[in-house]
PDB file of C-alpha atoms (C1' of nucleotides) in Angstrom:
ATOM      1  CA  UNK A  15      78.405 -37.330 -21.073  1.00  0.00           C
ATOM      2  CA  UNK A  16      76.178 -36.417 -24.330  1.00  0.00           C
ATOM      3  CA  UNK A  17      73.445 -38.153 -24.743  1.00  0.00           C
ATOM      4  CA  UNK A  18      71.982 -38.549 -28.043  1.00  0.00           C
ATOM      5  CA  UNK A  19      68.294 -39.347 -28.712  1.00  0.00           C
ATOM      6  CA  UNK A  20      65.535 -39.632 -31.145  1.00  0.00           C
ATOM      7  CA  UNK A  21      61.834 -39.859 -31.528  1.00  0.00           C
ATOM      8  CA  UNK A  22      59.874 -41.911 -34.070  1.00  0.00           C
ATOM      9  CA  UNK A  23      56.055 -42.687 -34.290  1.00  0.00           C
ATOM     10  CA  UNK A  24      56.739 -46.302 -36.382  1.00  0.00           C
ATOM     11  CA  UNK A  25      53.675 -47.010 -37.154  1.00  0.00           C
ATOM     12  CA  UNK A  26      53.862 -50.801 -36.645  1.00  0.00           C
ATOM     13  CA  UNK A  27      57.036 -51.682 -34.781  1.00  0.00           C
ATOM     14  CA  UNK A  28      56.810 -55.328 -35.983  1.00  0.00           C
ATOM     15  CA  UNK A  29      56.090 -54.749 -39.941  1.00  0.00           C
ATOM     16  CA  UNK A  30      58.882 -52.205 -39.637  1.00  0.00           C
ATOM     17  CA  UNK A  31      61.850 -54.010 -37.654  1.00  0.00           C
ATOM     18  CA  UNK A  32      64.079 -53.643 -40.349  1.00  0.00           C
ATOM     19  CA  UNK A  33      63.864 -50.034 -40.551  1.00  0.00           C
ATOM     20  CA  UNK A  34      64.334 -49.655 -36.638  1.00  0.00           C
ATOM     21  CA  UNK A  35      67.717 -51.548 -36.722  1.00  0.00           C
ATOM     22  CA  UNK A  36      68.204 -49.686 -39.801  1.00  0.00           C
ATOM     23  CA  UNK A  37      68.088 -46.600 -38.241  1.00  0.00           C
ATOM     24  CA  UNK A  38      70.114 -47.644 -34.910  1.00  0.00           C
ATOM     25  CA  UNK A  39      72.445 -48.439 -37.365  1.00  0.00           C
ATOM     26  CA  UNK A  40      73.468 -46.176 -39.257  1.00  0.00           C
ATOM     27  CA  UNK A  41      72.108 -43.108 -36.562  1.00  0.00           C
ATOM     28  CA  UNK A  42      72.920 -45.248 -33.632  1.00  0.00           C
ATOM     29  CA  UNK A  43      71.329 -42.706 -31.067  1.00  0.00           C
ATOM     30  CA  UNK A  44      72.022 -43.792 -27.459  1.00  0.00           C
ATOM     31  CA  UNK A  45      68.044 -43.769 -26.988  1.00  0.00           C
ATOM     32  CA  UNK A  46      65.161 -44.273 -29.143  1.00  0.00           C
ATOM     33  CA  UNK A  47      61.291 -43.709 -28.469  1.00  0.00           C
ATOM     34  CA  UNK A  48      59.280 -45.298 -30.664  1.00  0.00           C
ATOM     35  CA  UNK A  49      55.047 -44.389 -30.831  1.00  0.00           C
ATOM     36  CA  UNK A  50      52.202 -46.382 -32.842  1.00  0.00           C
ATOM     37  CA  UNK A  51      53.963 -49.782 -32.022  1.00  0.00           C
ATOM     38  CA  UNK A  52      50.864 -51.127 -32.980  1.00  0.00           C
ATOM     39  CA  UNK A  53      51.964 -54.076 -30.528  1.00  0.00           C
ATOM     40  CA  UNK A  54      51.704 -56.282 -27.188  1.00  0.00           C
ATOM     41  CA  UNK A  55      54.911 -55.928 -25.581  1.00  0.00           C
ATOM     42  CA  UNK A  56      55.786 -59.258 -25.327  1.00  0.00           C
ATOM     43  CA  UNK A  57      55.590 -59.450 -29.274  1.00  0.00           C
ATOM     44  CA  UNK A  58      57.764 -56.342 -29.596  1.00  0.00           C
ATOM     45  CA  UNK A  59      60.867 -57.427 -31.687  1.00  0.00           C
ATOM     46  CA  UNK A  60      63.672 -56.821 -29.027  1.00  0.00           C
ATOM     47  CA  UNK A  61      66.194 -59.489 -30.462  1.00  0.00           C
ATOM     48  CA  UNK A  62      67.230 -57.562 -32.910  1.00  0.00           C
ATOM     49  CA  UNK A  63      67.573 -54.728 -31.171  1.00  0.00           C
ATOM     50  CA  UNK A  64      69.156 -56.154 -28.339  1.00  0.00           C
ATOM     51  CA  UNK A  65      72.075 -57.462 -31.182  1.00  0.00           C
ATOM     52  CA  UNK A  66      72.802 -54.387 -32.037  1.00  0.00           C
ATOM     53  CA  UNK A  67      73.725 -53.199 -28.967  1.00  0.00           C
ATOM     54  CA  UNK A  68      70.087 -51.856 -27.847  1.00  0.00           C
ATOM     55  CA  UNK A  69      69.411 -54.686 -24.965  1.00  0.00           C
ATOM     56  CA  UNK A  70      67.480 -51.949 -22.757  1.00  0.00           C
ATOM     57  CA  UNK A  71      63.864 -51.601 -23.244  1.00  0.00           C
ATOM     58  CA  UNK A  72      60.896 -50.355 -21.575  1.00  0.00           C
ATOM     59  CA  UNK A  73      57.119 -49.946 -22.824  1.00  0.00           C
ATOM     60  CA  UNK A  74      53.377 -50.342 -22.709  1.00  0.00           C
ATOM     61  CA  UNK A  75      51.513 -51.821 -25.141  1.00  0.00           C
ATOM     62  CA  UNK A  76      48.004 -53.378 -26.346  1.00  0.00           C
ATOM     63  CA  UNK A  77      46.868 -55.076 -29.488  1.00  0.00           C
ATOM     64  CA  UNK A  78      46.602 -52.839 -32.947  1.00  0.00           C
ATOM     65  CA  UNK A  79      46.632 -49.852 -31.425  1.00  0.00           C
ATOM     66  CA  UNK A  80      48.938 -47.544 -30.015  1.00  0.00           C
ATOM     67  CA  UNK A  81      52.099 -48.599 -27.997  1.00  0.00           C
ATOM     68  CA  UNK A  82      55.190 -47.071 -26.816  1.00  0.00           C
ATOM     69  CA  UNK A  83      58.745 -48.174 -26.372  1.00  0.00           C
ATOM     70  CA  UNK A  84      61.970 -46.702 -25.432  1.00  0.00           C
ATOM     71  CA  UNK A  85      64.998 -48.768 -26.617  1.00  0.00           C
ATOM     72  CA  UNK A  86      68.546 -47.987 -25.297  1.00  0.00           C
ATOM     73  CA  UNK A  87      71.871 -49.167 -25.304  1.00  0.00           C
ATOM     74  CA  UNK A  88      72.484 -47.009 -21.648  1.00  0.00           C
ATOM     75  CA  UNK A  89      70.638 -48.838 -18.458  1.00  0.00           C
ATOM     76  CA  UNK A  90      67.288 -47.829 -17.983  1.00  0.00           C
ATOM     77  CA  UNK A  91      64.732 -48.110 -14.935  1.00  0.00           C
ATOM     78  CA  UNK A  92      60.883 -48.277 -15.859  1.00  0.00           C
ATOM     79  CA  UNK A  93      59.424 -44.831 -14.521  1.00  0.00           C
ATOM     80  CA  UNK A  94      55.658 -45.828 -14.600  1.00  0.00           C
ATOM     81  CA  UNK A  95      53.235 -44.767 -16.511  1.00  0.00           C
ATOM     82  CA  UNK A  96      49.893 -42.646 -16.646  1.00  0.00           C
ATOM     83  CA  UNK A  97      46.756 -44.015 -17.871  1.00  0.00           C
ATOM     84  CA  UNK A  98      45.627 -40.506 -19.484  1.00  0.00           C
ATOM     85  CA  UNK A  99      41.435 -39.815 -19.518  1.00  0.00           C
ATOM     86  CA  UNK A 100      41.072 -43.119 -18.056  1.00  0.00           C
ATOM     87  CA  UNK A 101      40.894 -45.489 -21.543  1.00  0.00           C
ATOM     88  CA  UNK A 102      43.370 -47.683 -20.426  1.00  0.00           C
ATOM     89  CA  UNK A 103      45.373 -46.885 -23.857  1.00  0.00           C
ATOM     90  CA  UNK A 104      48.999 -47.159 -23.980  1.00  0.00           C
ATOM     91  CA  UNK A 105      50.069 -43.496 -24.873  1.00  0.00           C
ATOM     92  CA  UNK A 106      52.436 -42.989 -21.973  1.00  0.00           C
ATOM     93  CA  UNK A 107      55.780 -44.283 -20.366  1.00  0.00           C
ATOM     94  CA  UNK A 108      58.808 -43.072 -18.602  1.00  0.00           C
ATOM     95  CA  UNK A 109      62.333 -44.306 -18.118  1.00  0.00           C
ATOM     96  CA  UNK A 110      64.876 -43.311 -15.848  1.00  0.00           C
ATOM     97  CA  UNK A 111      68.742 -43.214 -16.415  1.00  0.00           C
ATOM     98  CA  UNK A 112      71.513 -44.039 -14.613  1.00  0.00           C
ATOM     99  CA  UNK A 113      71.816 -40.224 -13.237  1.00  0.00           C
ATOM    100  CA  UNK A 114      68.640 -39.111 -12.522  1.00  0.00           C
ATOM    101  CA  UNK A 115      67.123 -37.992 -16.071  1.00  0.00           C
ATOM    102  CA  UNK A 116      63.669 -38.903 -16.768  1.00  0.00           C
ATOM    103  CA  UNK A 117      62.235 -39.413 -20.645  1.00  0.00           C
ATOM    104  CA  UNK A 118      58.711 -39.249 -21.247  1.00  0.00           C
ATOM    105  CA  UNK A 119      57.619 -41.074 -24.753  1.00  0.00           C
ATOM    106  CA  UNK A 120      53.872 -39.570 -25.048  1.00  0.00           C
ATOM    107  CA  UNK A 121      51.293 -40.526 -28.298  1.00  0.00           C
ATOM    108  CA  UNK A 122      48.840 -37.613 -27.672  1.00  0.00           C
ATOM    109  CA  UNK A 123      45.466 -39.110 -29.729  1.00  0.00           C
ATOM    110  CA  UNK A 124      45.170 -37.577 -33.528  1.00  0.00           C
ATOM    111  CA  UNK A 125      41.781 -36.182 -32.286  1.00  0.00           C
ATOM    112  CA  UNK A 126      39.512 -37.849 -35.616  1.00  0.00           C
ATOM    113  CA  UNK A 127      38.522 -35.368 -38.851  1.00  0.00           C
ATOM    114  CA  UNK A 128      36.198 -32.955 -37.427  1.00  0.00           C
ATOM    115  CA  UNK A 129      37.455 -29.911 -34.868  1.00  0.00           C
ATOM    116  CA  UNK A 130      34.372 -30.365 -32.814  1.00  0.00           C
ATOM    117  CA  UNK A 131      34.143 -31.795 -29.848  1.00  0.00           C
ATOM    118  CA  UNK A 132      30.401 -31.614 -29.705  1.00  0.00           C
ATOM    119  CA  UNK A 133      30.166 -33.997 -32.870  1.00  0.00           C
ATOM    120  CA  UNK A 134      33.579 -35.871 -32.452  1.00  0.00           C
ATOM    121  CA  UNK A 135      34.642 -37.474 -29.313  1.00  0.00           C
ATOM    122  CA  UNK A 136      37.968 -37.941 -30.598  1.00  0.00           C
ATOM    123  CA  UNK A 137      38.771 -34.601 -30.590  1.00  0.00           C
ATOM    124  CA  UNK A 138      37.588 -33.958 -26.942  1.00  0.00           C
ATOM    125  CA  UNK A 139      39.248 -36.998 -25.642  1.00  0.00           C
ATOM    126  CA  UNK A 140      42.571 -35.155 -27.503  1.00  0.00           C
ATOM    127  CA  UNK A 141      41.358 -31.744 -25.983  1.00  0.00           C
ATOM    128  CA  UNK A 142      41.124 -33.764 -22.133  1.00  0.00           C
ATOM    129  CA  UNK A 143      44.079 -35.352 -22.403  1.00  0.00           C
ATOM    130  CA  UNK A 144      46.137 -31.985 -22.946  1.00  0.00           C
ATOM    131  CA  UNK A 145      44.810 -30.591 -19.948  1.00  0.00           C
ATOM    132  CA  UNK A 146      45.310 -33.669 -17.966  1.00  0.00           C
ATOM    133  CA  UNK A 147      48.960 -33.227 -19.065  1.00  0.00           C
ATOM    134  CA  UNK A 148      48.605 -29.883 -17.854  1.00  0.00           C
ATOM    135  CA  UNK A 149      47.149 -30.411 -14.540  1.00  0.00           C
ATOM    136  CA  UNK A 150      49.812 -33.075 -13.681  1.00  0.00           C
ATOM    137  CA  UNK A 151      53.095 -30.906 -14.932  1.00  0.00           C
ATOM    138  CA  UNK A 152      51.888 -28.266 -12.915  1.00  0.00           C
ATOM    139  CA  UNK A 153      51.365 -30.689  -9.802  1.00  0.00           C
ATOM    140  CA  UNK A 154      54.651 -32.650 -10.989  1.00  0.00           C
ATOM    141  CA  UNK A 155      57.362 -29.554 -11.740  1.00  0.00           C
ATOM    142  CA  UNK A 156      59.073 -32.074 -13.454  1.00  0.00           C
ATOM    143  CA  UNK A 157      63.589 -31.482 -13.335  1.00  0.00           C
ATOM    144  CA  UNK A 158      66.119 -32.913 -15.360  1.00  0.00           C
ATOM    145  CA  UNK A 159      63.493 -34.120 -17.696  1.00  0.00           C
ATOM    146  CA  UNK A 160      63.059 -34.941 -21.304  1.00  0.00           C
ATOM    147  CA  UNK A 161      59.137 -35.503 -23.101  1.00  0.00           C
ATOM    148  CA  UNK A 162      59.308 -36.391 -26.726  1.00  0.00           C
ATOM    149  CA  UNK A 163      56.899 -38.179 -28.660  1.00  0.00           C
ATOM    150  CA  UNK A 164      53.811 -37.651 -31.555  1.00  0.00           C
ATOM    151  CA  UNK A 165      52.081 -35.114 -29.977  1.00  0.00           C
ATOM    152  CA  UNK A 166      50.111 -34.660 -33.006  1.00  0.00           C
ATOM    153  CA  UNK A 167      50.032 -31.177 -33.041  1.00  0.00           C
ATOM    154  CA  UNK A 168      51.947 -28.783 -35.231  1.00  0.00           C
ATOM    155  CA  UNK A 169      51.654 -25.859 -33.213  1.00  0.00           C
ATOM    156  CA  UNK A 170      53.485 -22.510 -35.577  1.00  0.00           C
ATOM    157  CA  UNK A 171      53.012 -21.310 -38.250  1.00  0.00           C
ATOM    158  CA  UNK A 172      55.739 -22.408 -40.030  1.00  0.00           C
ATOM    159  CA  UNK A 173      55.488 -25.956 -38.556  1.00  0.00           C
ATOM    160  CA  UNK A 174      52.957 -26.419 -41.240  1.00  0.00           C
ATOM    161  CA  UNK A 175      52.797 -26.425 -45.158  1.00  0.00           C
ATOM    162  CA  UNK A 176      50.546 -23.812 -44.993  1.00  0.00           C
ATOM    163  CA  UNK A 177      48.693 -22.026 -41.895  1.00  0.00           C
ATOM    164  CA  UNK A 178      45.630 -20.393 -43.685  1.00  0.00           C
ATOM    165  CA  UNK A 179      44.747 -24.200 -45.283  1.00  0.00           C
ATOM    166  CA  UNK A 180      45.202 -25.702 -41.845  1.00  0.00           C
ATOM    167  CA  UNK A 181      43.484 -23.393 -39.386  1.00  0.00           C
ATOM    168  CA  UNK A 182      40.610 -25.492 -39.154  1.00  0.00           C
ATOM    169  CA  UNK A 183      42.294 -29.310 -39.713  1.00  0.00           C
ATOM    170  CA  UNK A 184      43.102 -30.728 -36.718  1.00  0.00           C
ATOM    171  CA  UNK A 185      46.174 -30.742 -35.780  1.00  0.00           C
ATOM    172  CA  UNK A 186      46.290 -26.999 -36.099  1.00  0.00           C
ATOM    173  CA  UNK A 187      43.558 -25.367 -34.596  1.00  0.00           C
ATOM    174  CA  UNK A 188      44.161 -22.654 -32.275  1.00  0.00           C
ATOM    175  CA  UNK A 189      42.200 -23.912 -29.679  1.00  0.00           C
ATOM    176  CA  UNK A 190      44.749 -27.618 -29.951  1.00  0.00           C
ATOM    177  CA  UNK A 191      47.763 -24.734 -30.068  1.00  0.00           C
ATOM    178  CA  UNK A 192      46.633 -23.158 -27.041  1.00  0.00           C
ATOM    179  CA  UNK A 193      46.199 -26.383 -24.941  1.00  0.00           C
ATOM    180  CA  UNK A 194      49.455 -27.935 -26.449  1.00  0.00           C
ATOM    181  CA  UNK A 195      51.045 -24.595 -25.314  1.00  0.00           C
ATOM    182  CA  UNK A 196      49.465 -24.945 -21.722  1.00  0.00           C
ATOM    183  CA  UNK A 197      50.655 -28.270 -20.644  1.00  0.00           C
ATOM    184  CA  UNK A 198      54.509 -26.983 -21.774  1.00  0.00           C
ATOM    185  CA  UNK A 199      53.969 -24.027 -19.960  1.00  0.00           C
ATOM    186  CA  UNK A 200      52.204 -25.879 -16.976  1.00  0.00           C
ATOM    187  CA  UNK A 201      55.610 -28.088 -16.719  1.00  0.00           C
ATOM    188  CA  UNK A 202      57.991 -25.339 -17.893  1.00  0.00           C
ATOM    189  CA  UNK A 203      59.442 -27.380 -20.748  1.00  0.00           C
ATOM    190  CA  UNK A 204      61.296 -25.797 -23.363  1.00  0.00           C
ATOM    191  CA  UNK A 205      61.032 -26.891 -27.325  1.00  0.00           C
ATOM    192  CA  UNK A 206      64.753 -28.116 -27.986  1.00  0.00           C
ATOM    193  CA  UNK A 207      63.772 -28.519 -31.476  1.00  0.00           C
ATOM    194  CA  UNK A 208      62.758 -25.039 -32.525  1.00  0.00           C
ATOM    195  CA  UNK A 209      65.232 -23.112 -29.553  1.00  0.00           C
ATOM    196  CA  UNK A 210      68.021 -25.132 -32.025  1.00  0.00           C
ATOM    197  CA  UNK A 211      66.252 -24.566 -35.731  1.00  0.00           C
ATOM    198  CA  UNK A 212      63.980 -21.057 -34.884  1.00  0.00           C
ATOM    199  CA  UNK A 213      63.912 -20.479 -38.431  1.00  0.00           C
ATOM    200  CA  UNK A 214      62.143 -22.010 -41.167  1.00  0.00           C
ATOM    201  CA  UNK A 215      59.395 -24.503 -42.132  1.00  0.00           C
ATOM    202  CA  UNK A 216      60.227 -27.934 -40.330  1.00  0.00           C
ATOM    203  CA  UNK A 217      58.183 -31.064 -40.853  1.00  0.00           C
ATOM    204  CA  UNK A 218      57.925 -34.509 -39.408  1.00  0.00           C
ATOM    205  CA  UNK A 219      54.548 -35.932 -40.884  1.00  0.00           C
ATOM    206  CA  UNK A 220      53.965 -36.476 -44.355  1.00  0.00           C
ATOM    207  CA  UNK A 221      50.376 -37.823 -45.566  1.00  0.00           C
ATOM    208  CA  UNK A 222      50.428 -41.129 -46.976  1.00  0.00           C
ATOM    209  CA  UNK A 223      47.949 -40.346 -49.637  1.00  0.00           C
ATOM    210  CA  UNK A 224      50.006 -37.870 -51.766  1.00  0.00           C
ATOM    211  CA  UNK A 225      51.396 -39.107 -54.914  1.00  0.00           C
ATOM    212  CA  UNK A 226      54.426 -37.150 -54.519  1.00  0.00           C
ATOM    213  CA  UNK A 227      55.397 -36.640 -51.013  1.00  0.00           C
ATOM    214  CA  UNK A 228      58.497 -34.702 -51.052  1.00  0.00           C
ATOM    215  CA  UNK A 229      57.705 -32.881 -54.033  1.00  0.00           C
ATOM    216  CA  UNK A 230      54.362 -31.683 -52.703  1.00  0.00           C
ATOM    217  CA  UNK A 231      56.230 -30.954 -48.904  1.00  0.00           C
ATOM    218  CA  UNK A 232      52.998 -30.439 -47.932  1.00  0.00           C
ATOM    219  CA  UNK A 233      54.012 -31.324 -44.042  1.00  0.00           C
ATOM    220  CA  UNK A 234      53.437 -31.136 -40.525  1.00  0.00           C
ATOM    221  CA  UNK A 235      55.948 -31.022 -37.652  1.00  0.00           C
ATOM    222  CA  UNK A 236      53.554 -33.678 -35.322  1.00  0.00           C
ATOM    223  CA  UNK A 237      56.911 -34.999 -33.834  1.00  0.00           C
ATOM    224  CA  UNK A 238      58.515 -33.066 -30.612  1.00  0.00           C
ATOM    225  CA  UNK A 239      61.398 -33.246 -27.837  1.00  0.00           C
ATOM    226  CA  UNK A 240      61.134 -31.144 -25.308  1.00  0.00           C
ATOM    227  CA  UNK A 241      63.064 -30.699 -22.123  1.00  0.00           C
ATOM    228  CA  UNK A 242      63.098 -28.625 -18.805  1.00  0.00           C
ATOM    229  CA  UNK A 243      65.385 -26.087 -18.529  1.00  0.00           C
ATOM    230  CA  UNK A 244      68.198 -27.528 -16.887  1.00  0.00           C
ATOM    231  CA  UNK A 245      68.908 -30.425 -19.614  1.00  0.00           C
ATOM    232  CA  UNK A 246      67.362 -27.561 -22.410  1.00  0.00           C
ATOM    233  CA  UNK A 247      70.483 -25.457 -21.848  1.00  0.00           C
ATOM    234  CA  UNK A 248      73.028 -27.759 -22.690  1.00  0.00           C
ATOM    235  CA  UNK A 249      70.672 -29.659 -25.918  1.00  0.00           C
ATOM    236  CA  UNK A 250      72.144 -29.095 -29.408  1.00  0.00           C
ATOM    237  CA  UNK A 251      72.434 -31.265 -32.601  1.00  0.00           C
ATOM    238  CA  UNK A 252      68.201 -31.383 -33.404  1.00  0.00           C
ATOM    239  CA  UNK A 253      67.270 -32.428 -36.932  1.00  0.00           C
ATOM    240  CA  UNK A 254      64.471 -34.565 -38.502  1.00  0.00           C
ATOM    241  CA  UNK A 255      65.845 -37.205 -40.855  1.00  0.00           C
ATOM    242  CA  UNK A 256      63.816 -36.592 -43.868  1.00  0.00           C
ATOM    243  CA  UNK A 257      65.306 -39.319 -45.965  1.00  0.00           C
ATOM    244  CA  UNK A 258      63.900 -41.773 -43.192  1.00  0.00           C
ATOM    245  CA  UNK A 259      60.567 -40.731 -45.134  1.00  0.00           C
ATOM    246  CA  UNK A 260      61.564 -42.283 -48.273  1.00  0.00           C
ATOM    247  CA  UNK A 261      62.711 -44.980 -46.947  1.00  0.00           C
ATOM    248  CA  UNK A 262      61.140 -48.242 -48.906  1.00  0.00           C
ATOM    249  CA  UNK A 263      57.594 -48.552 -47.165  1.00  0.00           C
ATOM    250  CA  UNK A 264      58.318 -46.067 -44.809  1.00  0.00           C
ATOM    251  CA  UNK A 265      56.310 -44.555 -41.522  1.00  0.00           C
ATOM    252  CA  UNK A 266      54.457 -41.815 -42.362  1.00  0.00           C
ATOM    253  CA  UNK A 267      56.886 -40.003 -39.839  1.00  0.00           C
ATOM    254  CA  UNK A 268      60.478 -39.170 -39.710  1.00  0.00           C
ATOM    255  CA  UNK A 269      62.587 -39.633 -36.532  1.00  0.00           C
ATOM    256  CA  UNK A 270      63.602 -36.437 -34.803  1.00  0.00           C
ATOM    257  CA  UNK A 271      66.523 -35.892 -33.184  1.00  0.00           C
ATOM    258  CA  UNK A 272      68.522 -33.786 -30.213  1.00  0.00           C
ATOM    259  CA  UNK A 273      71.577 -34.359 -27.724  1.00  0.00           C
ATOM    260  CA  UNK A 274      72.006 -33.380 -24.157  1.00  0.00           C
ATOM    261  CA  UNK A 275      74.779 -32.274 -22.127  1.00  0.00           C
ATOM    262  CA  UNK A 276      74.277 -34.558 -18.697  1.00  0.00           C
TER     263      UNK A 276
ATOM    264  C1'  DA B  14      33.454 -31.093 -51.967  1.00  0.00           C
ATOM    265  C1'  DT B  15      35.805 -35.210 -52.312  1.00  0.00           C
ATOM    266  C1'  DG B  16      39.252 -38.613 -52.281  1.00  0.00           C
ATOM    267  C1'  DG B  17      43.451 -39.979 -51.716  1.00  0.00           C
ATOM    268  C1'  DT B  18      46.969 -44.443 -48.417  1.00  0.00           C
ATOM    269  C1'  DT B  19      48.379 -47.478 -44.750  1.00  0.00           C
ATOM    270  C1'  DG B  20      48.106 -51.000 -40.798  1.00  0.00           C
ATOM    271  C1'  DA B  21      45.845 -54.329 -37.676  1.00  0.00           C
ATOM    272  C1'  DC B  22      42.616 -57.658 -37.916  1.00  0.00           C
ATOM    273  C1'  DG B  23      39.387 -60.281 -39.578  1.00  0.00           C
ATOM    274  C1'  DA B  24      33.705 -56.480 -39.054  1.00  0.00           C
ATOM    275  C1'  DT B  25      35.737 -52.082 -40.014  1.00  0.00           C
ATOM    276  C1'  DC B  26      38.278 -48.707 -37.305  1.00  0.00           C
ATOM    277  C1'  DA B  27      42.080 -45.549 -36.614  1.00  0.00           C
ATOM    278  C1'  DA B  28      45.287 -42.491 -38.474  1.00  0.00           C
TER     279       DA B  28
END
DNA sequence: ATGGTTGACGATCAA
């Protein structure tokens, strides 16, 4: 079968309901994973969803902050989750289909204003929790895997509006690039999105505070899938929906997309 | 160098 699957941070899953269903819709990907639910679990919006065909579901969640949920019209077991650096934050879970695959929905932390972790906290809690990814792909070796999510890092240069400006915002830095780019190494996962579009700037994340979003493009590609290589080999079909963006009061984010041969 | 916007929640804090 292929399966077809996206990735949105939501940024409030309950203010934006009617862009979810909007999106399974008229996209109608088998599976969605949602970030920044912004939402208890129990108060996620799941009728909806479920009406439209999506009556799978697992997440974590927490009040205001953070929150993940996969939502799928294709059975799905609850894989567990891992309580990254300890803060009891939910910015991890897995699901398990029918045959064996395995989808991680990660939120890596933005990592606050200042690349510094001796003044900023935030950005050495991001820093930890990239190597704790790290240390637990290399332990795990994960197979016939998928990890997608906001990892809030825009690792190439032309995942970015402009390198030289951003070398020192977080998001990034070279030191953020070179721990993004040892936790994929550490579980050998491959980036579906840029093995399928190699070319090219690509964005995912446009600012809120610019007057003219699209005409400014000044972007970030924050939003990844990734898979190991057995499911990487037979992935095709990636694209960010752009128009998602101007969607009326959209997510700062656009969904991302990919398919897999399984 | 600064400010610009949005969401949850109810004070600001996080992004």
């Amino acid at each position: 079968m292929t399966l077809t699957l996206a990735t949105w941070n939501i940024n409030s899953v309950r203010l934006r309901e009617d862009l979810v269903q909007k999106l399974l819709r008229e996209e109608g990907p088998d599976v969605l994973c949602l970030q920044e639910c912004k939402s208890p679990v129990d108060k996620i919006p799941t009728e909806g969803f479920a009406a439209l065909g999506y009556s799978h579901m697992v997440a974590r969640g927490q009040k205001g902050y953070n929150g993940v949920a996969i939502l799928s019209r294709l059975p799905l077991e609850d894989a567990g989750h891992r309580d990254f650096v300890g803060k009891g934050d939910a910015r991890h879970v897995a699901a398990r289909l029918e045959d064996g695959t395995v989808i991680h929905n990660v939120y890596i932390p933005a990592g606050g204003d200042v690349a510094d972790r001796t003044v900023n906290d935030k950005f050495g809690h991001k820093l930890d929790f990239l190597t704790e990814m790290r240390d637990w792909f290399m332990a795990e070796r994960p197979t016939r895997s998928i990890l997608v999510g906001d990892l809030n890092i825009a690792p190439r240069e032309d995942d970015v509006w402009s390198h030289k400006q951003l070398l020192k915002v977080v998001s990034h830095t070279p030191i953020e690039v070179a721990h993004l780019d040892d936790a994929q190494q550490a579980g050998g996962w491959v980036d579906v999105t840029r093995a399928d579009i190699p070319d090219g700037q690509l964005y995912s994340w446009w600012s809120y505070r610019a007057k003219d979003w699209s005409a400014a493009d000044k972007g970030r590609r924050l939003d990844h899938i990734w898979a190991t290589p057995d499911l990487a080999s037979g992935a095709g079909d990636s694209r960010v929906l752009r128009d998602a963006r101007g969607w009326d009061r959209p997510s700062d984010h656009a969904p991302v997309f990919a398919s897999f041969d399984l």
